[in-house]
PDB file of C-alpha atoms in Angstrom:
ATOM      1  CA  MET D   1      -6.856  26.265  -4.284  1.00 72.00           C
ATOM      2  CA  THR D   2      -3.581  26.578  -6.192  1.00 84.00           C
ATOM      3  CA  ASP D   3      -3.142  25.826  -9.872  1.00 90.00           C
ATOM      4  CA  ALA D   4      -0.933  22.875  -8.932  1.00 90.00           C
ATOM      5  CA  GLN D   5      -3.720  21.360  -6.808  1.00 92.00           C
ATOM      6  CA  VAL D   6      -6.221  21.880  -9.642  1.00 92.00           C
ATOM      7  CA  TRP D   7      -3.832  20.180 -12.083  1.00 92.00           C
ATOM      8  CA  PHE D   8      -3.259  17.345  -9.635  1.00 90.00           C
ATOM      9  CA  ASP D   9      -6.990  16.787  -9.077  1.00 92.00           C
ATOM     10  CA  ARG D  10      -7.758  16.910 -12.804  1.00 93.00           C
ATOM     11  CA  ALA D  11      -4.911  14.512 -13.611  1.00 92.00           C
ATOM     12  CA  ASP D  12      -6.117  12.116 -10.925  1.00 89.00           C
ATOM     13  CA  ASP D  13      -9.636  12.159 -12.382  1.00 91.00           C
ATOM     14  CA  LEU D  14      -8.346  11.613 -15.919  1.00 91.00           C
ATOM     15  CA  ALA D  15      -6.041   8.791 -14.854  1.00 88.00           C
ATOM     16  CA  LEU D  16      -8.860   7.024 -13.048  1.00 88.00           C
ATOM     17  CA  GLN D  17     -11.155   7.370 -16.085  1.00 89.00           C
ATOM     18  CA  GLY D  18      -8.552   6.008 -18.472  1.00 86.00           C
ATOM     19  CA  GLY D  19      -8.103   7.015 -22.083  1.00 87.00           C
ATOM     20  CA  HIS D  20      -6.498  10.356 -21.226  1.00 91.00           C
ATOM     21  CA  GLU D  21      -2.995   9.172 -20.374  1.00 92.00           C
ATOM     22  CA  GLU D  22      -1.046  11.931 -22.134  1.00 94.00           C
ATOM     23  CA  GLU D  23      -3.055  14.745 -20.561  1.00 94.00           C
ATOM     24  CA  ALA D  24      -2.988  13.147 -17.101  1.00 93.00           C
ATOM     25  CA  GLU D  25       0.787  12.724 -17.265  1.00 94.00           C
ATOM     26  CA  ARG D  26       1.296  16.304 -18.493  1.00 96.00           C
ATOM     27  CA  LEU D  27      -0.859  17.717 -15.699  1.00 94.00           C
ATOM     28  CA  LEU D  28       0.986  15.695 -13.065  1.00 94.00           C
ATOM     29  CA  ARG D  29       4.332  16.882 -14.417  1.00 96.00           C
ATOM     30  CA  ASP D  30       3.035  20.473 -14.373  1.00 95.00           C
ATOM     31  CA  ALA D  31       1.930  20.041 -10.758  1.00 95.00           C
ATOM     32  CA  ILE D  32       5.377  18.689  -9.831  1.00 96.00           C
ATOM     33  CA  ALA D  33       7.064  21.605 -11.592  1.00 96.00           C
ATOM     34  CA  ALA D  34       4.868  23.947  -9.541  1.00 95.00           C
ATOM     35  CA  GLY D  35       6.077  22.285  -6.323  1.00 95.00           C
ATOM     36  CA  HIS D  36       3.108  20.030  -5.544  1.00 96.00           C
ATOM     37  CA  ARG D  37       4.906  17.208  -3.690  1.00 97.00           C
ATOM     38  CA  PRO D  38       2.041  14.631  -3.646  1.00 97.00           C
ATOM     39  CA  ALA D  39       2.131  14.710  -7.463  1.00 96.00           C
ATOM     40  CA  LEU D  40       5.483  12.879  -7.271  1.00 97.00           C
ATOM     41  CA  VAL D  41       3.758   9.838  -5.786  1.00 96.00           C
ATOM     42  CA  ARG D  42       0.710  10.107  -8.037  1.00 96.00           C
ATOM     43  CA  LEU D  43       2.880  10.309 -11.165  1.00 95.00           C
ATOM     44  CA  ALA D  44       4.888   7.298 -10.012  1.00 96.00           C
ATOM     45  CA  GLU D  45       1.684   5.327  -9.431  1.00 95.00           C
ATOM     46  CA  PHE D  46       0.287   6.506 -12.761  1.00 94.00           C
ATOM     47  CA  LEU D  47       3.415   5.447 -14.667  1.00 95.00           C
ATOM     48  CA  TRP D  48       3.531   2.092 -12.871  1.00 94.00           C
ATOM     49  CA  HIS D  49      -0.147   1.129 -13.002  1.00 92.00           C
ATOM     50  CA  GLU D  50      -2.119   3.263 -15.445  1.00 90.00           C
ATOM     51  CA  SER D  51       0.081   4.586 -18.232  1.00 90.00           C
ATOM     52  CA  GLY D  52       0.058   1.365 -20.235  1.00 89.00           C
ATOM     53  CA  ARG D  53       3.842   1.453 -20.498  1.00 91.00           C
ATOM     54  CA  ASP D  54       6.047  -1.541 -19.882  1.00 93.00           C
ATOM     55  CA  ARG D  55       7.232  -1.492 -16.280  1.00 93.00           C
ATOM     56  CA  GLN D  56      10.837  -2.040 -17.332  1.00 92.00           C
ATOM     57  CA  ASP D  57      10.628   1.203 -19.315  1.00 94.00           C
ATOM     58  CA  VAL D  58       9.447   3.266 -16.348  1.00 94.00           C
ATOM     59  CA  ILE D  59      10.955   1.660 -13.262  1.00 94.00           C
ATOM     60  CA  GLU D  60      13.940   4.009 -13.033  1.00 96.00           C
ATOM     61  CA  GLU D  61      11.750   7.114 -13.204  1.00 97.00           C
ATOM     62  CA  VAL D  62       9.209   5.625 -10.797  1.00 96.00           C
ATOM     63  CA  GLU D  63      11.940   4.873  -8.261  1.00 96.00           C
ATOM     64  CA  GLU D  64      13.400   8.369  -8.683  1.00 97.00           C
ATOM     65  CA  LEU D  65      10.006  10.022  -8.154  1.00 97.00           C
ATOM     66  CA  LEU D  66       9.312   7.979  -5.045  1.00 97.00           C
ATOM     67  CA  SER D  67      12.780   8.509  -3.604  1.00 96.00           C
ATOM     68  CA  GLN D  68      12.232  12.273  -3.957  1.00 97.00           C
ATOM     69  CA  ALA D  69       8.915  12.019  -2.092  1.00 97.00           C
ATOM     70  CA  ILE D  70       9.806   9.506   0.594  1.00 96.00           C
ATOM     71  CA  ASP D  71      10.828  11.974   3.296  1.00 95.00           C
ATOM     72  CA  ASP D  72       7.834  14.290   3.194  1.00 95.00           C
ATOM     73  CA  VAL D  73       4.882  12.850   1.261  1.00 96.00           C
ATOM     74  CA  PRO D  74       2.551  10.532   3.207  1.00 95.00           C
ATOM     75  CA  GLY D  75       2.183   7.170   1.501  1.00 95.00           C
ATOM     76  CA  ALA D  76       5.393   7.446  -0.538  1.00 97.00           C
ATOM     77  CA  ALA D  77       7.268   4.717   1.347  1.00 98.00           C
ATOM     78  CA  ASN D  78       4.318   2.323   1.054  1.00 97.00           C
ATOM     79  CA  ALA D  79       3.946   3.088  -2.673  1.00 97.00           C
ATOM     80  CA  TYR D  80       7.688   2.540  -3.121  1.00 98.00           C
ATOM     81  CA  GLY D  81       7.433  -0.788  -1.287  1.00 98.00           C
ATOM     82  CA  ASN D  82       4.609  -1.884  -3.594  1.00 97.00           C
ATOM     83  CA  VAL D  83       6.663  -1.042  -6.682  1.00 97.00           C
ATOM     84  CA  LEU D  84       9.662  -2.938  -5.305  1.00 97.00           C
ATOM     85  CA  ALA D  85       7.484  -5.942  -4.418  1.00 96.00           C
ATOM     86  CA  ASP D  86       5.976  -5.908  -7.932  1.00 94.00           C
ATOM     87  CA  ALA D  87       9.521  -5.840  -9.334  1.00 94.00           C
ATOM     88  CA  GLY D  88      10.515  -8.868  -7.241  1.00 94.00           C
ATOM     89  CA  GLN D  89      12.835  -6.895  -4.981  1.00 96.00           C
ATOM     90  CA  ASP D  90      11.443  -8.314  -1.757  1.00 95.00           C
ATOM     91  CA  GLN D  91      14.294  -7.322   0.570  1.00 96.00           C
ATOM     92  CA  ARG D  92      14.082  -3.687  -0.502  1.00 97.00           C
ATOM     93  CA  ALA D  93      10.275  -3.847  -0.415  1.00 98.00           C
ATOM     94  CA  GLU D  94      10.375  -5.159   3.142  1.00 98.00           C
ATOM     95  CA  ALA D  95      12.666  -2.313   4.217  1.00 98.00           C
ATOM     96  CA  MET D  96      10.378   0.236   2.587  1.00 98.00           C
ATOM     97  CA  PHE D  97       7.251  -1.258   4.172  1.00 98.00           C
ATOM     98  CA  ARG D  98       8.985  -1.289   7.573  1.00 98.00           C
ATOM     99  CA  ARG D  99       9.785   2.390   7.097  1.00 97.00           C
ATOM    100  CA  ALA D 100       6.170   3.115   6.160  1.00 97.00           C
ATOM    101  CA  VAL D 101       4.902   1.218   9.218  1.00 97.00           C
ATOM    102  CA  ALA D 102       7.329   3.169  11.426  1.00 95.00           C
ATOM    103  CA  ASP D 103       6.030   6.393   9.837  1.00 94.00           C
ATOM    104  CA  GLY D 104       2.491   5.378  10.847  1.00 93.00           C
ATOM    105  CA  ASP D 105       1.120   4.453   7.409  1.00 95.00           C
ATOM    106  CA  PRO D 106      -1.784   2.094   8.201  1.00 90.00           C
ATOM    107  CA  ALA D 107      -1.809   0.550   4.710  1.00 91.00           C
ATOM    108  CA  ALA D 108       1.793  -0.626   4.961  1.00 97.00           C
ATOM    109  CA  ALA D 109       1.359  -3.280   7.661  1.00 97.00           C
ATOM    110  CA  THR D 110      -0.558  -5.761   5.535  1.00 97.00           C
ATOM    111  CA  ASN D 111       1.838  -5.143   2.653  1.00 97.00           C
ATOM    112  CA  LEU D 112       4.771  -5.940   4.957  1.00 98.00           C
ATOM    113  CA  ALA D 113       2.948  -9.037   6.197  1.00 98.00           C
ATOM    114  CA  SER D 114       2.375 -10.109   2.598  1.00 97.00           C
ATOM    115  CA  VAL D 115       6.083  -9.888   1.749  1.00 97.00           C
ATOM    116  CA  LEU D 116       6.931 -11.876   4.868  1.00 98.00           C
ATOM    117  CA  HIS D 117       4.208 -14.462   4.150  1.00 97.00           C
ATOM    118  CA  ASP D 118       5.376 -14.859   0.542  1.00 95.00           C
ATOM    119  CA  ARG D 119       8.859 -15.556   1.887  1.00 95.00           C
ATOM    120  CA  GLY D 120       7.488 -18.215   4.245  1.00 95.00           C
ATOM    121  CA  ALA D 121       8.065 -16.117   7.381  1.00 96.00           C
ATOM    122  CA  ASP D 122       4.493 -16.643   8.579  1.00 97.00           C
ATOM    123  CA  LEU D 123       5.225 -16.151  12.278  1.00 97.00           C
ATOM    124  CA  ALA D 124       6.773 -12.746  11.524  1.00 97.00           C
ATOM    125  CA  ALA D 125       3.810 -11.921   9.270  1.00 98.00           C
ATOM    126  CA  TYR D 126       1.479 -12.948  12.087  1.00 98.00           C
ATOM    127  CA  GLU D 127       3.157 -10.560  14.533  1.00 97.00           C
ATOM    128  CA  VAL D 128       2.800  -7.680  12.049  1.00 98.00           C
ATOM    129  CA  LEU D 129      -0.853  -8.555  11.451  1.00 98.00           C
ATOM    130  CA  VAL D 130      -1.620  -8.761  15.173  1.00 98.00           C
ATOM    131  CA  SER D 131      -0.111  -5.330  15.759  1.00 97.00           C
ATOM    132  CA  ALA D 132      -1.989  -3.870  12.798  1.00 97.00           C
ATOM    133  CA  ALA D 133      -5.296  -5.452  13.833  1.00 97.00           C
ATOM    134  CA  LYS D 134      -4.891  -4.162  17.373  1.00 97.00           C
ATOM    135  CA  ASN D 135      -4.453  -0.704  15.840  1.00 96.00           C
ATOM    136  CA  GLY D 136      -7.768  -0.969  13.982  1.00 96.00           C
ATOM    137  CA  ASN D 137      -6.641  -2.365  10.619  1.00 96.00           C
ATOM    138  CA  ASP D 138      -9.660  -4.129   9.099  1.00 96.00           C
ATOM    139  CA  LEU D 139      -7.746  -6.243   6.574  1.00 96.00           C
ATOM    140  CA  ALA D 140      -5.292  -7.492   9.205  1.00 97.00           C
ATOM    141  CA  HIS D 141      -8.205  -8.377  11.487  1.00 97.00           C
ATOM    142  CA  GLN D 142      -9.965 -10.219   8.667  1.00 96.00           C
ATOM    143  CA  ILE D 143      -6.820 -12.189   7.752  1.00 96.00           C
ATOM    144  CA  LEU D 144      -6.295 -13.200  11.362  1.00 97.00           C
ATOM    145  CA  GLY D 145      -9.949 -14.190  11.587  1.00 95.00           C
ATOM    146  CA  HIS D 146      -9.333 -16.765   8.868  1.00 94.00           C
ATOM    147  CA  ASN D 147      -6.267 -18.112  10.655  1.00 96.00           C
ATOM    148  CA  LEU D 148      -7.249 -18.232  14.315  1.00 95.00           C
ATOM    149  CA  ASP D 149      -9.794 -20.337  16.146  1.00 94.00           C
ATOM    150  CA  PRO D 150     -12.523 -17.976  17.381  1.00 93.00           C
ATOM    151  CA  ALA D 151     -12.538 -19.896  20.687  1.00 95.00           C
ATOM    152  CA  GLU D 152      -8.897 -18.991  21.395  1.00 94.00           C
ATOM    153  CA  PRO D 153      -8.393 -16.236  23.995  1.00 95.00           C
ATOM    154  CA  VAL D 154      -5.892 -14.508  21.703  1.00 96.00           C
ATOM    155  CA  TRP D 155      -8.652 -13.981  19.127  1.00 96.00           C
ATOM    156  CA  ALA D 156     -10.878 -12.323  21.730  1.00 96.00           C
ATOM    157  CA  GLU D 157      -7.956 -10.111  22.808  1.00 97.00           C
ATOM    158  CA  ILE D 158      -7.185  -9.078  19.222  1.00 97.00           C
ATOM    159  CA  THR D 159     -10.844  -8.417  18.438  1.00 96.00           C
ATOM    160  CA  ALA D 160     -11.340  -6.310  21.564  1.00 97.00           C
ATOM    161  CA  ALA D 161      -8.286  -4.172  20.740  1.00 97.00           C
ATOM    162  CA  TRP D 162      -9.344  -3.896  17.080  1.00 97.00           C
ATOM    163  CA  SER D 163     -12.851  -2.779  18.076  1.00 96.00           C
ATOM    164  CA  ALA D 164     -11.494  -0.203  20.521  1.00 96.00           C
ATOM    165  CA  ALA D 165      -9.065   1.227  17.937  1.00 96.00           C
ATOM    166  CA  ARG D 166     -11.632   1.645  15.143  1.00 94.00           C
ATOM    167  CA  PRO D 167     -13.707   4.777  14.640  1.00 91.00           C
ATOM    168  CA  ALA D 168     -17.077   4.081  16.264  1.00 88.00           C
ATOM    169  CA  ASP D 169     -19.029   5.762  13.458  1.00 92.00           C
ATOM    170  CA  GLU D 170     -17.351   3.855  10.624  1.00 92.00           C
ATOM    171  CA  PRO D 171     -18.384   0.324   9.620  1.00 93.00           C
ATOM    172  CA  PRO D 172     -15.566  -2.191   9.099  1.00 91.00           C
ATOM    173  CA  GLN D 173     -14.295  -2.675   5.575  1.00 91.00           C
ATOM    174  CA  PHE D 174     -14.267  -6.178   4.204  1.00 88.00           C
ATOM    175  CA  TYR D 175     -11.799  -7.409   1.614  1.00 89.00           C
ATOM    176  CA  CYS D 176     -11.899 -10.186  -0.929  1.00 87.00           C
ATOM    177  CA  TYR D 177      -8.827 -12.239  -1.603  1.00 82.00           C
ATOM    178  CA  ILE D 178      -8.202 -15.602  -3.201  1.00 88.00           C
ATOM    179  CA  ARG D 179      -8.932 -18.414  -0.779  1.00 85.00           C
ATOM    180  CA  GLY D 180      -5.715 -19.840   0.596  1.00 89.00           C
ATOM    181  CA  THR D 181      -3.503 -16.852  -0.203  1.00 93.00           C
ATOM    182  CA  TRP D 182      -3.392 -15.827   3.448  1.00 95.00           C
ATOM    183  CA  ASP D 183      -3.196 -19.274   5.053  1.00 96.00           C
ATOM    184  CA  LEU D 184      -0.515 -18.782   7.704  1.00 96.00           C
ATOM    185  CA  ASP D 185       1.570 -21.608   9.103  1.00 95.00           C
ATOM    186  CA  LEU D 186       1.661 -20.650  12.781  1.00 92.00           C
ATOM    187  CA  THR D 187       3.486 -23.721  14.067  1.00 89.00           C
ATOM    188  CA  PRO D 188       6.705 -22.768  15.863  1.00 80.00           C
ATOM    189  CA  ARG D 189       9.869 -23.882  14.107  1.00 67.00           C
TER     190      ARG D 189
END
């Protein structure tokens, strides 16, 4: 294991514990300086979520870190989309989530669907969720389960594809969300 990986792992542990923000940030910056590319994304996430700094004070650096990582660090496009969505930049967030979905990031589909749903584009969100569920995404399957009648043939089709796409030795994950936040209007317009 390289020094950069050790610094990255230690910084991640410290950031998750809380109370060690300065040391975690220093270790992540050291890992970046040593060429550890995933540290770009972790530092961006740390600055955005865990550093305790005002988001307006860190957004430029966070965007710069993520833009440096976007081409070669898995999860960077999805993380960038989350930052943009948090900052109210929904059009840019959507583009970033679409890129992450195209890159095969399984976490990005429900984030893309959320941006579309928040905009009122529920039919587009539905299509994204169906695709994600059919590819084994537990959250997408759960959301659809709250929006579709279990007697509908489409629900059976989605569930069969979801079951086939999931690892057989891994139980499904279940998510909690505020009731009503994922109520989709699926009437054609």
